[in-house]
């Protein structure tokens, strides 16, 4: 991720956070509308876990220049994801839905630069999770 992307993400983090509830709601609307199969994955999730996913994305935005802060949180969530059988193919579903939600909620603020930066940043984080989860799935298979 280049420095310009990081700067844009950091600059938009406060506004994304301010509209957090709305972005979260819109994100799940798109996720379940465009990928109804995702509903099954969330059937045992607590109501507040919906918010935690989006909150982590904002925490990520705020700490984009010091990602080590998120290490422990990522580890914990990766284990939860494995227990829920999240797979790499699910990440684009959430990514696409999150980007549509950011675009809808930010309106004029969602310039092409902002949208490109968020796309790059989301998929960078998705890769971190996918790699971590691959390790956990492999460890489990070895037991
Ligand atoms: C970079 C993207 C993602 C981030 C930042 C993220 C973050 C989180 C967080 C913070 C939690 C709550 C953990 C807790 O309870 O403390 C969570 C749980 C969960 N996530 Fe993710 N997540 C991501 C991608 C995905 C994807 C792609 C799916 C599937 C479509 C997914 C499905 C779930 C489910 C079902 C739970 C609830 C697990 C349970 O039943 O306890 N997440 N995620």
PDB file of N, CA, C and O in Angstrom, residues 57-92:
ATOM      1  N   UNK A  57     -12.903  -2.307  10.840  1.00  0.00           N
ATOM      2  CA  UNK A  57     -12.445  -1.650   9.615  1.00  0.00           C
ATOM      3  C   UNK A  57     -12.061  -0.191   9.912  1.00  0.00           C
ATOM      4  O   UNK A  57     -11.065   0.309   9.404  1.00  0.00           O
ATOM      5  N   UNK A  58     -12.821   0.454  10.788  1.00  0.00           N
ATOM      6  CA  UNK A  58     -12.467   1.848  11.134  1.00  0.00           C
ATOM      7  C   UNK A  58     -11.198   1.891  11.974  1.00  0.00           C
ATOM      8  O   UNK A  58     -10.350   2.771  11.791  1.00  0.00           O
ATOM      9  N   UNK A  59     -11.062   0.953  12.900  1.00  0.00           N
ATOM     10  CA  UNK A  59      -9.845   0.892  13.729  1.00  0.00           C
ATOM     11  C   UNK A  59      -8.636   0.714  12.813  1.00  0.00           C
ATOM     12  O   UNK A  59      -7.579   1.319  13.010  1.00  0.00           O
ATOM     13  N   UNK A  60      -8.841  -0.084  11.799  1.00  0.00           N
ATOM     14  CA  UNK A  60      -7.791  -0.324  10.802  1.00  0.00           C
ATOM     15  C   UNK A  60      -7.440   0.989  10.091  1.00  0.00           C
ATOM     16  O   UNK A  60      -6.269   1.333   9.944  1.00  0.00           O
ATOM     17  N   UNK A  61      -8.472   1.729   9.696  1.00  0.00           N
ATOM     18  CA  UNK A  61      -8.232   2.997   8.994  1.00  0.00           C
ATOM     19  C   UNK A  61      -7.436   3.958   9.870  1.00  0.00           C
ATOM     20  O   UNK A  61      -6.493   4.602   9.414  1.00  0.00           O
ATOM     21  N   UNK A  62      -7.794   4.006  11.138  1.00  0.00           N
ATOM     22  CA  UNK A  62      -7.108   4.934  12.046  1.00  0.00           C
ATOM     23  C   UNK A  62      -5.663   4.536  12.305  1.00  0.00           C
ATOM     24  O   UNK A  62      -4.833   5.377  12.612  1.00  0.00           O
ATOM     25  N   UNK A  63      -5.404   3.232  12.213  1.00  0.00           N
ATOM     26  CA  UNK A  63      -4.056   2.725  12.528  1.00  0.00           C
ATOM     27  C   UNK A  63      -3.308   2.242  11.298  1.00  0.00           C
ATOM     28  O   UNK A  63      -2.387   1.442  11.396  1.00  0.00           O
ATOM     29  N   UNK A  64      -3.700   2.749  10.142  1.00  0.00           N
ATOM     30  CA  UNK A  64      -3.161   2.222   8.886  1.00  0.00           C
ATOM     31  C   UNK A  64      -1.633   2.375   8.791  1.00  0.00           C
ATOM     32  O   UNK A  64      -0.975   1.635   8.089  1.00  0.00           O
ATOM     33  N   UNK A  65      -1.091   3.345   9.556  1.00  0.00           N
ATOM     34  CA  UNK A  65       0.365   3.538   9.528  1.00  0.00           C
ATOM     35  C   UNK A  65       1.064   2.806  10.673  1.00  0.00           C
ATOM     36  O   UNK A  65       2.269   2.919  10.839  1.00  0.00           O
ATOM     37  N   UNK A  66       0.307   2.079  11.484  1.00  0.00           N
ATOM     38  CA  UNK A  66       0.922   1.282  12.573  1.00  0.00           C
ATOM     39  C   UNK A  66       0.072   0.033  12.840  1.00  0.00           C
ATOM     40  O   UNK A  66      -0.552  -0.119  13.883  1.00  0.00           O
ATOM     41  N   UNK A  67       0.069  -0.839  11.851  1.00  0.00           N
ATOM     42  CA  UNK A  67      -0.827  -1.999  11.884  1.00  0.00           C
ATOM     43  C   UNK A  67      -0.553  -2.999  12.997  1.00  0.00           C
ATOM     44  O   UNK A  67      -1.416  -3.799  13.353  1.00  0.00           O
ATOM     45  N   UNK A  68       0.666  -2.919  13.580  1.00  0.00           N
ATOM     46  CA  UNK A  68       0.998  -3.855  14.664  1.00  0.00           C
ATOM     47  C   UNK A  68       0.022  -3.704  15.830  1.00  0.00           C
ATOM     48  O   UNK A  68      -0.221  -4.657  16.569  1.00  0.00           O
ATOM     49  N   UNK A  69      -0.597  -2.526  15.971  1.00  0.00           N
ATOM     50  CA  UNK A  69      -1.591  -2.274  17.022  1.00  0.00           C
ATOM     51  C   UNK A  69      -2.751  -3.287  16.925  1.00  0.00           C
ATOM     52  O   UNK A  69      -3.362  -3.663  17.919  1.00  0.00           O
ATOM     53  N   UNK A  70      -3.047  -3.705  15.701  1.00  0.00           N
ATOM     54  CA  UNK A  70      -4.214  -4.564  15.472  1.00  0.00           C
ATOM     55  C   UNK A  70      -3.917  -6.067  15.548  1.00  0.00           C
ATOM     56  O   UNK A  70      -4.828  -6.885  15.477  1.00  0.00           O
ATOM     57  N   UNK A  71      -2.646  -6.407  15.714  1.00  0.00           N
ATOM     58  CA  UNK A  71      -2.215  -7.810  15.643  1.00  0.00           C
ATOM     59  C   UNK A  71      -3.047  -8.777  16.463  1.00  0.00           C
ATOM     60  O   UNK A  71      -3.549  -9.771  15.941  1.00  0.00           O
ATOM     61  N   UNK A  72      -3.197  -8.474  17.755  1.00  0.00           N
ATOM     62  CA  UNK A  72      -3.931  -9.380  18.660  1.00  0.00           C
ATOM     63  C   UNK A  72      -5.390  -9.514  18.241  1.00  0.00           C
ATOM     64  O   UNK A  72      -5.963 -10.603  18.281  1.00  0.00           O
ATOM     65  N   UNK A  73      -5.992  -8.390  17.881  1.00  0.00           N
ATOM     66  CA  UNK A  73      -7.401  -8.390  17.457  1.00  0.00           C
ATOM     67  C   UNK A  73      -7.587  -9.239  16.208  1.00  0.00           C
ATOM     68  O   UNK A  73      -8.542 -10.009  16.111  1.00  0.00           O
ATOM     69  N   UNK A  74      -6.648  -9.113  15.279  1.00  0.00           N
ATOM     70  CA  UNK A  74      -6.737  -9.873  14.032  1.00  0.00           C
ATOM     71  C   UNK A  74      -6.656 -11.374  14.328  1.00  0.00           C
ATOM     72  O   UNK A  74      -7.441 -12.168  13.805  1.00  0.00           O
ATOM     73  N   UNK A  75      -5.750 -11.738  15.204  1.00  0.00           N
ATOM     74  CA  UNK A  75      -5.564 -13.147  15.592  1.00  0.00           C
ATOM     75  C   UNK A  75      -6.867 -13.729  16.164  1.00  0.00           C
ATOM     76  O   UNK A  75      -7.325 -14.805  15.795  1.00  0.00           O
ATOM     77  N   UNK A  76      -7.490 -12.964  17.061  1.00  0.00           N
ATOM     78  CA  UNK A  76      -8.720 -13.424  17.727  1.00  0.00           C
ATOM     79  C   UNK A  76      -9.861 -13.595  16.698  1.00  0.00           C
ATOM     80  O   UNK A  76     -10.562 -14.598  16.678  1.00  0.00           O
ATOM     81  N   UNK A  77     -10.004 -12.585  15.868  1.00  0.00           N
ATOM     82  CA  UNK A  77     -11.081 -12.620  14.869  1.00  0.00           C
ATOM     83  C   UNK A  77     -10.843 -13.743  13.854  1.00  0.00           C
ATOM     84  O   UNK A  77     -11.790 -14.424  13.440  1.00  0.00           O
ATOM     85  N   UNK A  78      -9.576 -13.973  13.492  1.00  0.00           N
ATOM     86  CA  UNK A  78      -9.272 -15.043  12.533  1.00  0.00           C
ATOM     87  C   UNK A  78      -9.736 -16.396  13.088  1.00  0.00           C
ATOM     88  O   UNK A  78     -10.291 -17.215  12.352  1.00  0.00           O
ATOM     89  N   UNK A  79      -9.536 -16.619  14.386  1.00  0.00           N
ATOM     90  CA  UNK A  79     -10.012 -17.873  14.988  1.00  0.00           C
ATOM     91  C   UNK A  79     -11.541 -17.966  14.937  1.00  0.00           C
ATOM     92  O   UNK A  79     -12.087 -19.023  14.633  1.00  0.00           O
ATOM     93  N   UNK A  80     -12.202 -16.853  15.234  1.00  0.00           N
ATOM     94  CA  UNK A  80     -13.678 -16.842  15.154  1.00  0.00           C
ATOM     95  C   UNK A  80     -14.142 -17.137  13.732  1.00  0.00           C
ATOM     96  O   UNK A  80     -15.096 -17.877  13.516  1.00  0.00           O
ATOM     97  N   UNK A  81     -13.444 -16.530  12.777  1.00  0.00           N
ATOM     98  CA  UNK A  81     -13.804 -16.754  11.377  1.00  0.00           C
ATOM     99  C   UNK A  81     -13.664 -18.225  11.004  1.00  0.00           C
ATOM    100  O   UNK A  81     -14.518 -18.776  10.319  1.00  0.00           O
ATOM    101  N   UNK A  82     -12.575 -18.841  11.441  1.00  0.00           N
ATOM    102  CA  UNK A  82     -12.357 -20.257  11.116  1.00  0.00           C
ATOM    103  C   UNK A  82     -13.468 -21.099  11.747  1.00  0.00           C
ATOM    104  O   UNK A  82     -14.004 -22.006  11.108  1.00  0.00           O
ATOM    105  N   UNK A  83     -13.842 -20.761  12.972  1.00  0.00           N
ATOM    106  CA  UNK A  83     -14.929 -21.505  13.634  1.00  0.00           C
ATOM    107  C   UNK A  83     -16.251 -21.347  12.889  1.00  0.00           C
ATOM    108  O   UNK A  83     -17.121 -22.204  12.971  1.00  0.00           O
ATOM    109  N   UNK A  84     -16.410 -20.214  12.206  1.00  0.00           N
ATOM    110  CA  UNK A  84     -17.639 -19.963  11.448  1.00  0.00           C
ATOM    111  C   UNK A  84     -17.485 -20.421   9.993  1.00  0.00           C
ATOM    112  O   UNK A  84     -18.373 -20.193   9.172  1.00  0.00           O
ATOM    113  N   UNK A  85     -16.324 -21.013   9.681  1.00  0.00           N
ATOM    114  CA  UNK A  85     -16.041 -21.522   8.322  1.00  0.00           C
ATOM    115  C   UNK A  85     -16.040 -20.427   7.246  1.00  0.00           C
ATOM    116  O   UNK A  85     -16.572 -20.590   6.148  1.00  0.00           O
ATOM    117  N   UNK A  86     -15.451 -19.283   7.611  1.00  0.00           N
ATOM    118  CA  UNK A  86     -15.275 -18.221   6.607  1.00  0.00           C
ATOM    119  C   UNK A  86     -14.157 -18.646   5.656  1.00  0.00           C
ATOM    120  O   UNK A  86     -13.139 -19.184   6.087  1.00  0.00           O
ATOM    121  N   UNK A  87     -14.381 -18.403   4.362  1.00  0.00           N
ATOM    122  CA  UNK A  87     -13.417 -18.792   3.331  1.00  0.00           C
ATOM    123  C   UNK A  87     -12.952 -17.559   2.548  1.00  0.00           C
ATOM    124  O   UNK A  87     -13.649 -16.536   2.542  1.00  0.00           O
ATOM    125  N   UNK A  88     -11.816 -17.693   1.844  1.00  0.00           N
ATOM    126  CA  UNK A  88     -11.320 -16.552   1.056  1.00  0.00           C
ATOM    127  C   UNK A  88     -12.364 -15.978   0.109  1.00  0.00           C
ATOM    128  O   UNK A  88     -12.439 -14.766  -0.082  1.00  0.00           O
ATOM    129  N   UNK A  89     -13.203 -16.839  -0.471  1.00  0.00           N
ATOM    130  CA  UNK A  89     -14.181 -16.339  -1.460  1.00  0.00           C
ATOM    131  C   UNK A  89     -15.207 -15.383  -0.838  1.00  0.00           C
ATOM    132  O   UNK A  89     -15.890 -14.647  -1.549  1.00  0.00           O
ATOM    133  N   UNK A  90     -15.348 -15.410   0.506  1.00  0.00           N
ATOM    134  CA  UNK A  90     -16.321 -14.525   1.150  1.00  0.00           C
ATOM    135  C   UNK A  90     -15.825 -13.071   1.252  1.00  0.00           C
ATOM    136  O   UNK A  90     -16.639 -12.153   1.409  1.00  0.00           O
ATOM    137  N   UNK A  91     -14.507 -12.894   1.211  1.00  0.00           N
ATOM    138  CA  UNK A  91     -13.960 -11.540   1.423  1.00  0.00           C
ATOM    139  C   UNK A  91     -14.398 -10.519   0.368  1.00  0.00           C
ATOM    140  O   UNK A  91     -14.718  -9.380   0.724  1.00  0.00           O
ATOM    141  N   UNK A  92     -14.427 -10.904  -0.910  1.00  0.00           N
ATOM    142  CA  UNK A  92     -14.925  -9.920  -1.889  1.00  0.00           C
ATOM    143  C   UNK A  92     -16.390  -9.540  -1.646  1.00  0.00           C
ATOM    144  O   UNK A  92     -16.788  -8.416  -1.955  1.00  0.00           O
TER     145      UNK A  92
END
